[in-house]
Structures are given as structure tokens and as C-alpha cells.
Coordinates of C-alpha atoms in Angstrom, one line a residue:
M1 CA 47.2 21.7 14.4
L2 CA 44.7 23.7 12.5
Q3 CA 46.3 26.6 10.6
N4 CA 44.9 29.7 8.9
G5 CA 43.9 29.4 5.3
N6 CA 45.4 30.6 2.1
G7 CA 46.6 34.0 3.4
K8 CA 44.1 36.0 1.4
E9 CA 42.2 38.9 3.0
K10 CA 39.7 37.9 5.6
A11 CA 36.0 37.9 4.9
P12 CA 34.1 40.3 7.1
K13 CA 33.6 38.8 10.5
A14 CA 30.1 37.7 11.3
E15 CA 28.5 38.5 14.6
E16 CA 28.1 35.2 16.5
E17 CA 24.9 34.5 18.2
E18 CA 25.2 33.9 21.9
T19 CA 21.6 33.2 22.7
D20 CA 19.1 30.7 21.4
S21 CA 16.7 33.5 20.4
P22 CA 15.5 33.1 16.9
T23 CA 15.7 36.8 16.5
A24 CA 19.4 37.1 17.4
V25 CA 21.7 38.4 14.7
N26 CA 22.9 35.6 12.4
P27 CA 24.6 36.2 9.1
A28 CA 23.3 32.8 7.9
Q29 CA 19.7 33.8 8.5
P30 CA 17.8 35.0 5.5
Q31 CA 16.7 38.5 6.6
Q32 CA 13.4 38.4 4.8
C33 CA 12.4 35.2 6.5
A34 CA 12.1 35.5 10.3
P35 CA 11.2 32.1 11.7
P36 CA 8.4 31.6 14.2
A37 CA 9.3 31.4 17.8
A38 CA 10.4 27.9 18.7
D39 CA 7.7 27.4 21.3
K40 CA 4.9 28.8 19.3
K41 CA 2.1 26.2 19.1
D42 CA -0.6 27.7 16.9
A43 CA -2.9 25.6 14.7
E44 CA -2.4 27.7 11.6
P45 CA -0.1 26.5 8.8
T46 CA 3.2 28.2 8.7
H47 CA 4.0 30.5 5.8
F48 CA 7.5 31.5 4.8
S49 CA 8.4 34.3 2.3
M50 CA 11.1 33.5 -0.3
P51 CA 14.4 34.7 1.3
T52 CA 17.5 36.2 -0.2
Y53 CA 20.7 34.5 0.9
P54 CA 23.9 36.3 2.0
K55 CA 27.2 35.2 0.6
L56 CA 29.0 32.6 2.7
D57 CA 31.1 34.4 5.3
I58 CA 34.1 32.1 5.7
K59 CA 36.9 33.3 8.0
R60 CA 40.4 32.3 7.1
N61 CA 42.2 32.9 10.4
A62 CA 43.0 29.8 12.5
V63 CA 39.8 28.6 14.3
T64 CA 42.0 28.2 17.4
D65 CA 42.4 32.0 17.5
D66 CA 38.7 32.2 18.5
Y67 CA 37.9 28.8 19.9
K68 CA 39.4 26.3 22.3
I69 CA 38.9 22.9 20.8
S70 CA 38.3 19.8 23.0
S71 CA 39.0 16.2 22.1
Q72 CA 35.5 15.3 23.2
V73 CA 33.6 13.9 20.2
L74 CA 29.9 14.9 20.3
G75 CA 28.9 13.0 17.3
L76 CA 29.6 11.6 13.8
G77 CA 28.0 13.2 10.8
I78 CA 28.0 11.5 7.4
N79 CA 30.9 13.7 6.2
G80 CA 32.9 14.3 9.4
K81 CA 33.1 14.2 13.2
V82 CA 31.7 16.8 15.5
L83 CA 33.9 18.0 18.4
E84 CA 33.2 20.1 21.5
C85 CA 34.7 23.6 21.5
Y86 CA 34.4 26.8 23.5
N87 CA 34.4 30.5 22.4
K88 CA 37.5 32.0 24.0
K89 CA 35.8 35.4 24.5
T90 CA 32.4 34.3 25.9
G91 CA 33.0 30.8 27.1
Q92 CA 30.0 29.6 25.1
K93 CA 30.1 25.9 24.5
C94 CA 29.7 25.1 20.8
A95 CA 30.0 22.2 18.3
L96 CA 32.7 22.0 15.7
K97 CA 32.3 20.0 12.5
I98 CA 35.4 19.4 10.4
L99 CA 35.0 18.6 6.7
Y100 CA 37.8 18.0 4.2
D101 CA 37.2 20.6 1.4
S102 CA 35.3 19.1 -1.6
P103 CA 32.4 20.0 -3.8
K104 CA 30.2 17.8 -1.6
A105 CA 31.4 19.5 1.6
R106 CA 30.9 22.9 0.0
R107 CA 27.3 21.9 -0.8
E108 CA 26.7 20.8 2.7
V109 CA 28.1 24.1 4.1
E110 CA 26.2 26.2 1.6
L111 CA 22.8 24.6 2.2
H112 CA 23.1 24.4 6.0
W113 CA 24.3 28.1 6.1
R114 CA 21.3 29.0 3.9
V115 CA 18.7 27.5 6.2
S116 CA 20.6 28.1 9.5
G117 CA 18.1 30.7 10.6
G118 CA 15.1 28.5 10.0
P119 CA 12.8 27.2 12.7
Y120 CA 13.9 23.9 14.5
I121 CA 17.1 23.8 12.5
V122 CA 20.6 23.7 14.2
R123 CA 22.2 27.1 13.8
I124 CA 25.6 27.8 12.3
L125 CA 27.5 30.4 14.3
S126 CA 30.7 30.7 12.2
L127 CA 32.6 29.2 9.3
Y128 CA 36.3 28.8 8.9
E129 CA 38.7 27.6 6.1
N130 CA 41.9 26.2 7.6
M131 CA 44.7 23.8 6.7
H132 CA 44.8 20.5 8.6
H133 CA 47.6 18.0 7.9
G134 CA 48.3 19.7 4.6
K135 CA 44.7 19.5 3.4
K136 CA 42.2 22.4 3.2
C137 CA 39.3 21.9 5.6
L138 CA 36.0 23.6 6.2
L139 CA 35.1 24.1 9.9
I140 CA 31.5 24.7 10.9
I141 CA 30.9 26.2 14.4
M142 CA 27.4 25.3 15.4
E143 CA 25.2 25.7 18.5
C144 CA 25.9 22.8 20.9
M145 CA 22.9 20.5 21.2
E146 CA 23.3 19.2 24.8
G147 CA 19.9 17.6 25.1
G148 CA 20.7 14.5 23.2
E149 CA 18.9 12.5 20.5
L150 CA 15.2 12.3 20.1
F151 CA 14.7 8.7 21.1
S152 CA 17.4 8.7 23.8
R153 CA 15.4 11.4 25.5
I154 CA 12.3 9.3 25.4
Q155 CA 14.2 6.3 26.7
A156 CA 15.4 8.4 29.6
R157 CA 11.9 9.1 30.8
G158 CA 11.8 5.9 32.8
D159 CA 8.3 5.4 34.3
Q160 CA 7.0 8.7 33.1
A161 CA 4.4 8.1 30.4
F162 CA 5.0 9.3 26.8
T163 CA 1.7 10.2 25.3
E164 CA 0.2 10.4 21.8
K165 CA -0.3 14.1 22.3
E166 CA 3.4 14.6 22.9
A167 CA 4.2 12.6 19.8
S168 CA 1.9 14.9 17.8
E169 CA 3.8 18.0 19.2
I170 CA 7.1 16.5 18.3
M171 CA 6.0 15.6 14.7
R172 CA 4.7 19.2 14.3
D173 CA 8.1 20.6 15.3
I174 CA 9.9 18.3 12.9
G175 CA 7.3 19.1 10.2
T176 CA 7.9 22.9 10.7
A177 CA 11.6 22.4 9.9
I178 CA 10.9 20.4 6.8
E179 CA 8.2 22.8 5.7
Y180 CA 10.8 25.6 5.8
L181 CA 13.2 23.5 3.7
H182 CA 10.7 22.4 1.2
N183 CA 9.3 25.9 0.7
I184 CA 12.7 27.0 -0.5
N185 CA 13.2 23.9 -2.6
I186 CA 15.7 22.0 -0.4
A187 CA 15.3 18.3 0.4
H188 CA 17.1 17.1 3.5
R189 CA 17.2 13.4 2.3
D190 CA 18.5 12.0 5.6
I191 CA 15.8 12.7 8.2
K192 CA 16.3 10.2 11.0
P193 CA 16.3 10.2 14.8
E194 CA 20.1 10.7 15.1
N195 CA 19.7 13.9 13.2
L196 CA 17.1 15.3 15.5
L197 CA 18.7 16.7 18.7
Y198 CA 17.5 18.7 21.7
T199 CA 19.1 22.0 22.7
I200 CA 19.2 21.2 26.4
K201 CA 18.3 18.3 28.7
E202 CA 15.6 20.2 30.5
R203 CA 12.0 19.8 29.5
N204 CA 11.9 23.1 27.7
G205 CA 14.6 22.0 25.3
V206 CA 13.9 22.6 21.6
L207 CA 14.2 19.8 19.1
K208 CA 16.2 20.7 16.0
L209 CA 17.2 19.1 12.7
T210 CA 20.9 18.8 11.8
D211 CA 23.4 17.2 9.3
F212 CA 22.9 18.5 5.8
G213 CA 25.4 16.1 4.2
F214 CA 22.8 14.6 1.9
A215 CA 20.8 17.8 1.4
K216 CA 20.2 19.0 -2.2
E217 CA 18.3 21.7 -3.9
T218 CA 15.2 20.4 -5.8
T219 CA 14.0 22.1 -8.9
L220 CA 12.2 21.0 -12.0
H221 CA 15.6 21.0 -13.8
N222 CA 17.4 19.3 -10.9
P223 CA 15.5 16.4 -9.5
L224 CA 17.2 14.2 -7.0
Q225 CA 18.9 11.3 -8.6
T226 CA 21.5 10.1 -6.2
P227 CA 20.5 7.0 -4.2
C228 CA 22.3 7.9 -1.0
Y229 CA 20.3 7.5 2.2
T230 CA 20.1 6.0 5.7
P231 CA 18.4 2.6 6.0
Y232 CA 15.1 2.3 7.9
Y233 CA 14.0 5.9 6.9
V234 CA 14.5 5.5 3.1
A235 CA 11.6 6.0 0.7
P236 CA 10.8 3.2 -1.8
E237 CA 11.6 5.3 -4.9
V238 CA 15.2 5.8 -3.6
L239 CA 15.7 2.1 -3.7
G240 CA 15.3 2.0 -7.5
P241 CA 16.5 4.0 -10.5
E242 CA 13.5 6.3 -10.5
K243 CA 14.0 10.0 -9.8
Y244 CA 12.8 11.2 -6.5
D245 CA 12.3 14.5 -4.7
K246 CA 11.1 16.1 -1.5
S247 CA 8.5 13.3 -1.1
C248 CA 11.3 11.1 0.2
D249 CA 11.5 13.4 3.3
M250 CA 7.8 12.7 3.8
W251 CA 8.3 9.0 3.9
S252 CA 11.0 9.5 6.5
L253 CA 8.5 11.5 8.6
G254 CA 6.2 8.6 8.4
V255 CA 8.8 6.1 9.7
I256 CA 9.8 8.5 12.6
M257 CA 6.1 9.0 13.5
Y258 CA 5.6 5.2 13.5
I259 CA 8.5 4.7 15.9
L260 CA 7.3 7.5 18.2
L261 CA 4.0 5.9 18.6
C262 CA 5.2 2.3 19.4
G263 CA 8.9 2.2 19.9
F264 CA 10.0 0.1 17.0
P265 CA 10.3 0.7 13.2
P266 CA 7.8 -0.5 10.6
F267 CA 10.7 -2.1 8.5
Y268 CA 13.6 -3.9 10.1
S269 CA 16.7 -5.8 8.8
N270 CA 17.2 -9.3 10.2
T271 CA 20.3 -10.2 8.2
G272 CA 23.1 -8.1 9.6
Q273 CA 23.0 -5.9 6.5
A274 CA 22.4 -2.2 6.7
I275 CA 19.4 -2.7 4.5
S276 CA 18.3 -6.3 4.1
P277 CA 16.9 -7.6 0.9
G278 CA 13.6 -8.5 2.6
M279 CA 13.3 -5.1 4.2
K280 CA 13.9 -3.6 0.8
R281 CA 11.0 -5.6 -0.6
R282 CA 8.7 -4.6 2.2
I283 CA 9.6 -0.9 1.8
R284 CA 8.9 -1.1 -1.9
M285 CA 5.6 -2.8 -1.4
G286 CA 4.7 -0.6 1.6
Q287 CA 4.2 -3.7 3.8
Y288 CA 3.8 -2.8 7.5
E289 CA 1.3 -3.4 10.3
F290 CA 0.0 -1.9 13.5
P291 CA 0.4 -4.9 15.8
K292 CA -1.2 -5.3 19.2
P293 CA -0.8 -4.5 21.9
E294 CA 1.5 -1.5 21.0
W295 CA -1.0 0.0 18.6
S296 CA -4.3 -1.0 20.4
E297 CA -4.9 2.5 21.9
V298 CA -3.4 4.7 19.2
S299 CA -6.0 6.9 17.5
Q300 CA -7.2 6.1 14.0
E301 CA -6.3 9.6 12.9
A302 CA -2.6 8.9 13.7
K303 CA -2.7 5.6 11.8
D304 CA -4.4 7.3 8.8
L305 CA -1.7 9.9 8.7
I306 CA 1.0 7.3 8.7
H307 CA -0.8 5.5 5.8
Q308 CA -0.7 8.8 3.8
L309 CA 3.0 9.3 4.6
L310 CA 4.1 5.7 3.7
K311 CA 2.5 5.6 0.3
T312 CA 4.9 3.7 -2.1
D313 CA 4.0 6.0 -5.0
P314 CA 5.6 9.4 -4.3
N315 CA 2.9 11.1 -6.3
E316 CA 0.3 9.8 -3.9
R317 CA 2.2 10.6 -0.8
M318 CA 1.1 13.7 1.1
T319 CA 3.1 17.0 0.8
I320 CA 4.5 18.8 3.7
T321 CA 1.7 21.4 3.4
Q322 CA -0.9 18.7 3.7
F323 CA 1.0 17.2 6.6
M324 CA 1.1 20.5 8.5
N325 CA -2.7 21.0 7.9
H326 CA -3.6 17.5 9.1
P327 CA -5.8 17.6 12.2
W328 CA -3.5 15.3 14.1
I329 CA -0.6 17.7 13.5
N330 CA -2.2 21.2 13.8
Q331 CA -4.3 19.8 16.6
S332 CA -7.6 21.1 15.2
M333 CA -8.8 17.8 16.6
V334 CA -8.2 16.9 20.3
V335 CA -5.2 14.6 20.2
P336 CA -5.7 12.1 23.0
S337 CA -3.1 12.0 25.9
T338 CA -3.1 8.3 25.7
P339 CA 0.0 6.7 27.3
L340 CA 2.0 4.8 24.7
H341 CA 4.2 1.7 24.9
T342 CA 7.1 3.7 23.3
T343 CA 9.2 4.4 26.4
R344 CA 8.9 0.8 27.6
V345 CA 9.7 -0.8 24.2
L346 CA 12.7 1.5 23.6
T347 CA 14.0 0.7 27.1
E348 CA 13.5 -3.0 26.9
D349 CA 15.0 -3.2 23.4
R350 CA 17.7 -0.7 24.1
E351 CA 20.4 -3.2 23.0
M352 CA 18.5 -4.0 19.8
W353 CA 18.0 -0.3 19.1
E354 CA 21.7 0.4 19.5
D355 CA 22.4 -2.3 16.9
V356 CA 20.0 -0.6 14.5
K357 CA 21.9 2.7 14.9
E358 CA 25.3 0.9 14.4
E359 CA 24.0 -0.6 11.1
M360 CA 22.9 2.8 10.0
T361 CA 26.2 4.4 10.9
S362 CA 28.0 1.7 8.9
A363 CA 25.7 2.4 5.9
L364 CA 26.4 6.2 6.2
A365 CA 30.1 5.5 5.8
T366 CA 29.6 4.0 2.4
M367 CA 27.8 7.1 1.3
R368 CA 25.9 5.2 -1.4
V369 CA 24.3 1.9 -1.9
D370 CA 24.3 0.1 -5.2
Y371 CA 20.8 -1.1 -5.2
D372 CA 21.4 -3.4 -8.2
Q373 CA 23.7 -5.5 -6.1
V374 CA 21.2 -6.2 -3.3
K375 CA 19.7 -9.7 -3.5
I376 CA 16.0 -10.0 -2.7
K377 CA 14.9 -12.4 0.0
D378 CA 11.5 -12.6 1.7
L379 CA 11.0 -11.0 5.1
D380 CA 7.7 -11.3 6.9
T381 CA 6.5 -9.9 10.2
S382 CA 7.5 -13.1 12.2
S383 CA 11.1 -12.6 11.3
N384 CA 11.2 -9.0 12.7
P385 CA 13.5 -9.5 15.7
L386 CA 12.1 -6.6 17.7
L387 CA 8.5 -8.0 17.4
N388 CA 9.8 -11.6 18.0
K389 CA 11.6 -10.5 21.2
R390 CA 8.5 -8.9 22.6
R391 CA 6.2 -11.8 21.6
K392 CA 8.4 -14.3 23.4
R393 CA 8.6 -12.0 26.4
A394 CA 4.9 -11.7 26.4
A395 CA 4.4 -15.4 26.2
A396 CA 6.8 -16.0 29.0
G397 CA 5.1 -13.4 31.1
A398 CA 1.7 -15.0 30.4
K399 CA 2.9 -18.4 31.6
S400 CA 4.3 -16.9 34.8
G401 CA 1.2 -14.8 35.4
S402 CA 3.0 -11.5 35.1
T403 CA 1.9 -8.5 33.1
V404 CA 4.4 -7.6 30.4
C405 CA 2.7 -4.7 28.5
Q406 CA 1.7 -1.9 30.8
S407 CA 1.0 1.4 29.1
Q408 CA -1.3 2.8 31.7

């Protein structure tokens, strides 16, 4: 049973948001920095003023006074599980994340609270400090993201085509969230599909970024130095002892964009390890391809943007400002509505994709990877099991006279 905290006076209660409106009252939202409407699709770069941050408003009464907590697990973050809960007064469905109190947990709560009012970022509604099994815990009440993960949503489209133009719009939304973070010197450091969730299942659902367990402030005096990350979306500089900064988020954007446009990642582990030695080598060398037929109809502008995001030298990698100003993102060019192979590939390789996510979850549990202990072994394109599986299927289809790849 969760109990109230240390018996000290309560912090002033924050008004909880009951709507998804970005203008609703939120104590975590910097008052000088109103985010743009979630559905605003202008071509101009977004500008954010430097906000001032309110002090953490942590309630010390038992969370069960205000919320009915379900045993339904909504997800697993790197620092704790997320449960379904309901506001007793309003009936609003929310998400509850429970963290054992620690400096790392405090950092996660502080940074997520600070950016909670930002565009395309999951909002914190309330914070609690309670005792659980004799240990002090931090409890984060967040908006419930009922629309599911980014790629699960694309998988669920079935025969409905997913287009390059839609991929551009998704990347612009993700970029807007990262732009907000980077403009206030925060790096997320774990941008991956599982941390990109939709508010609702309907088509008008808003994609938002969550899980700030690896987030850190980045300043000239405090560069990121901790090699903790999620495989498949990790920048090459994180794999070595070099210092790294917000540019590692840009690398992750490149990997997500690559998957959106074809359905499989540019780098893949084939050894059962969360991050294979060969995959590590390919990441460091920036070795990836745009194989046919999945990339045959993708625009050159999209490929050029990926090249700029997946630069191995972080000093050469584009910044978030350059990303948001790129014609493919701000749509100053006409992004083609070309049907992509993404939905088909994600559906056909659903089992393989789930294996990838399981490996990533296992890696997250370790919190860190000692890169000096990773043995290097070559990995070439032919040993990529996702590509191999499709090539074999295509060959079998050709022999039988069937058409395997149908993007139209």
C-alpha cells in the first residue's frame, strides 16, 4: 500500500489538467513559453523563448487519496513501470509511473516536469512522494497515451498505404519536441519508437515524446559523458569514450526516419546481443544502405536528410535548427505522397520487430553498457536477418510467379 510521505506540510496543490489543450493550466509548464498548438503545421521554424521554471510541486498525501490505481501495466520505462490509474474526482484515465527515490529519479522527475508543457511532450499532471514497502518513492501522474506506440500504429494500418508525406509530418512533430528540448539545453538521449506514443487511437491522435530517464542538461561545463543508451538508436560517439551532446539525439532522429521510410533499421544485431559487435562497427563507420525495392521510390531529398543525420562525426551532423529548416521537414518542397513499403515490412516482420524491442528492453535494464568489453566482429548487409528474410521471400515469390513487394 502506498502511504503518505514524511508528514511535513503539503506543498501547494497544483491544478490538474483535464484536457489535452496546450493552453490548459499546468504548473509544470513554463509560463513564458507557450507551445504551439499540436496540430499547427506551418512551414516556419519554431522559436521558443527561454522559460523560467517553477519549483517542483510534490504532494505528500497518499496518491490513493486522489487516484484509483489499477494493476494494469501500461508500459515499462527505464527506471520504473507505468500503471493505469483514474482520478477519483473526474474519472480521468491517467498513467502512473513509480520510481524509487534516488538522485537519478529526481533528475528524471525534474527534467520531465520542466518540459512537461512543451509541444509533443507527454504532460505531467501531478507529482507525489509516498512510502512503498518502507522505501520512499516518487510517483508521476501523467496523461494516458492510449493511441499506442509509433510503429505499432503503422503496423495496424493493414492495407492502408503509409506515404512519404506522412513520414515527413511525423518527423516534423518529433523534431518540434526535440527542438524545444535542445533550445533549453536538454538532451533526451533515448529517442526511440517505444518512447513515441499517440494520445488516442483515432486519426487525430497527437504523437508525443516520453520517458526522460536518460535526459540530462547540456552546457559547456556539463557535456554528456555517460554511455547509457538504447541500442539501434545510439550515436557513434556514445559507443566510445568521447564526450557527446545533443547531436546524439539527431542521430536517433536519423534512425527513426530511416525505419519510417522502409520498415527496418539501418543497423541490426544478428548475434542475440542487445548491441552486436558488428553492429557497433557499422554504427561507428556509418555503414548503411538504401536497398531496393524498399528505397526505390523514396525521394532523394529524404535520403540526403538521413545522410546528414547519420554523420559519424557529431560536429558534422546537422543541428535541430537545420533539421527543422530542411525542405523535407518544413515542406517548403512538395513532399511526394508516394506509398512506402513500411506497413508491409513491419507487418511481415512483426515477430522479428518484437525481438528487436525485447533486446532493447533487456539493454535498458542494464542502464549502462561497458563498451570496452564489447568484442568486435564483422557484420555485413547479407547477415542482416531482416533483409535476408525479405530477400528469401522475394526469391521464393519470383519462382512461384507471385508478387512479393507491392507498395502501390
